[in-house]
């Protein structure tokens, strides 16, 4: 077994240590003796995306999201849509998550036409949604509790029948209105959670890895790791978030 990971737009979409998600994916594979290779793909760089099993896209400011629109239109957008429909695994955070939807209308009135790979759209609000937060994953994503940090102006709304990644326990999530957080579509995991999300939510990391391994090899069951420190970090943050 092995996984090929593609880090899309690392030079523009990497807020609040989002790259730590790549390190976490790598480490949790390595600790189980599963090799993995990470390829970074920047604006203007081309590669056959069908060679990758797992994609990561981090968050970015409005300006940075606008900067990569041309590159999406030049071909990568169509390839990303095809990879999603083909069941490849994606973890997309904040600005990267918004990019999956139809569009992002910024609070300054700029309309970014995005991928339309998942039925959702985002509208910028004047008041930013900032803070540590917690949500419970849907059953299809393992049902565990996730802690994270959000900082966005965009309010995301899911199309009818589109599953959120989870339900907000504390904080704003997609829009601060309907208790939804993120999206789960096929093997796409979209979330507003920076921080990065995976090191302090190892159960989610393993669900994501298993989705990529299952797609590639038909089935996958990862052996448990001694996660004492990760669990302590998770529980400490959760106590603080829920107590605040
Ligand atoms: N620019 C987007 C927003 O403010 C995304 C921000 C982010 O990735 N943190 O909604």
PDB file of C-alpha atoms in Angstrom, residues 49-55 82-90 185-188 211-212 215:
ATOM      1  CA  UNK A  49      -3.932  14.954 -11.369  1.00  0.00           C
ATOM      2  CA  UNK A  50      -5.221  11.422 -11.945  1.00  0.00           C
ATOM      3  CA  UNK A  51      -1.951  10.072 -10.491  1.00  0.00           C
ATOM      4  CA  UNK A  52      -2.832  11.360  -6.983  1.00  0.00           C
ATOM      5  CA  UNK A  53      -4.964   9.677  -4.300  1.00  0.00           C
ATOM      6  CA  UNK A  54      -5.365  12.519  -1.824  1.00  0.00           C
ATOM      7  CA  UNK A  55      -5.449  16.291  -2.310  1.00  0.00           C
ATOM      8  CA  UNK A  82     -12.875  15.170 -12.529  1.00  0.00           C
ATOM      9  CA  UNK A  83     -10.777  13.928  -9.584  1.00  0.00           C
ATOM     10  CA  UNK A  84     -13.637  14.693  -7.172  1.00  0.00           C
ATOM     11  CA  UNK A  85     -16.209  12.888  -9.315  1.00  0.00           C
ATOM     12  CA  UNK A  86     -13.773   9.986  -9.589  1.00  0.00           C
ATOM     13  CA  UNK A  87     -13.965   9.577  -5.793  1.00  0.00           C
ATOM     14  CA  UNK A  88     -10.490  10.820  -4.957  1.00  0.00           C
ATOM     15  CA  UNK A  89     -10.062  12.188  -1.445  1.00  0.00           C
ATOM     16  CA  UNK A  90      -9.871  15.944  -0.827  1.00  0.00           C
ATOM     17  CA  UNK A 185     -19.441  15.070  -0.695  1.00  0.00           C
ATOM     18  CA  UNK A 186     -18.177  11.704  -1.994  1.00  0.00           C
ATOM     19  CA  UNK A 187     -14.610  11.642  -0.559  1.00  0.00           C
ATOM     20  CA  UNK A 188     -14.403  15.428  -0.218  1.00  0.00           C
ATOM     21  CA  UNK A 211     -11.225   6.925   2.424  1.00  0.00           C
ATOM     22  CA  UNK A 212      -8.198   7.294   0.122  1.00  0.00           C
ATOM     23  CA  UNK A 215     -10.791   3.918  -2.969  1.00  0.00           C
TER      24      UNK A 215
END
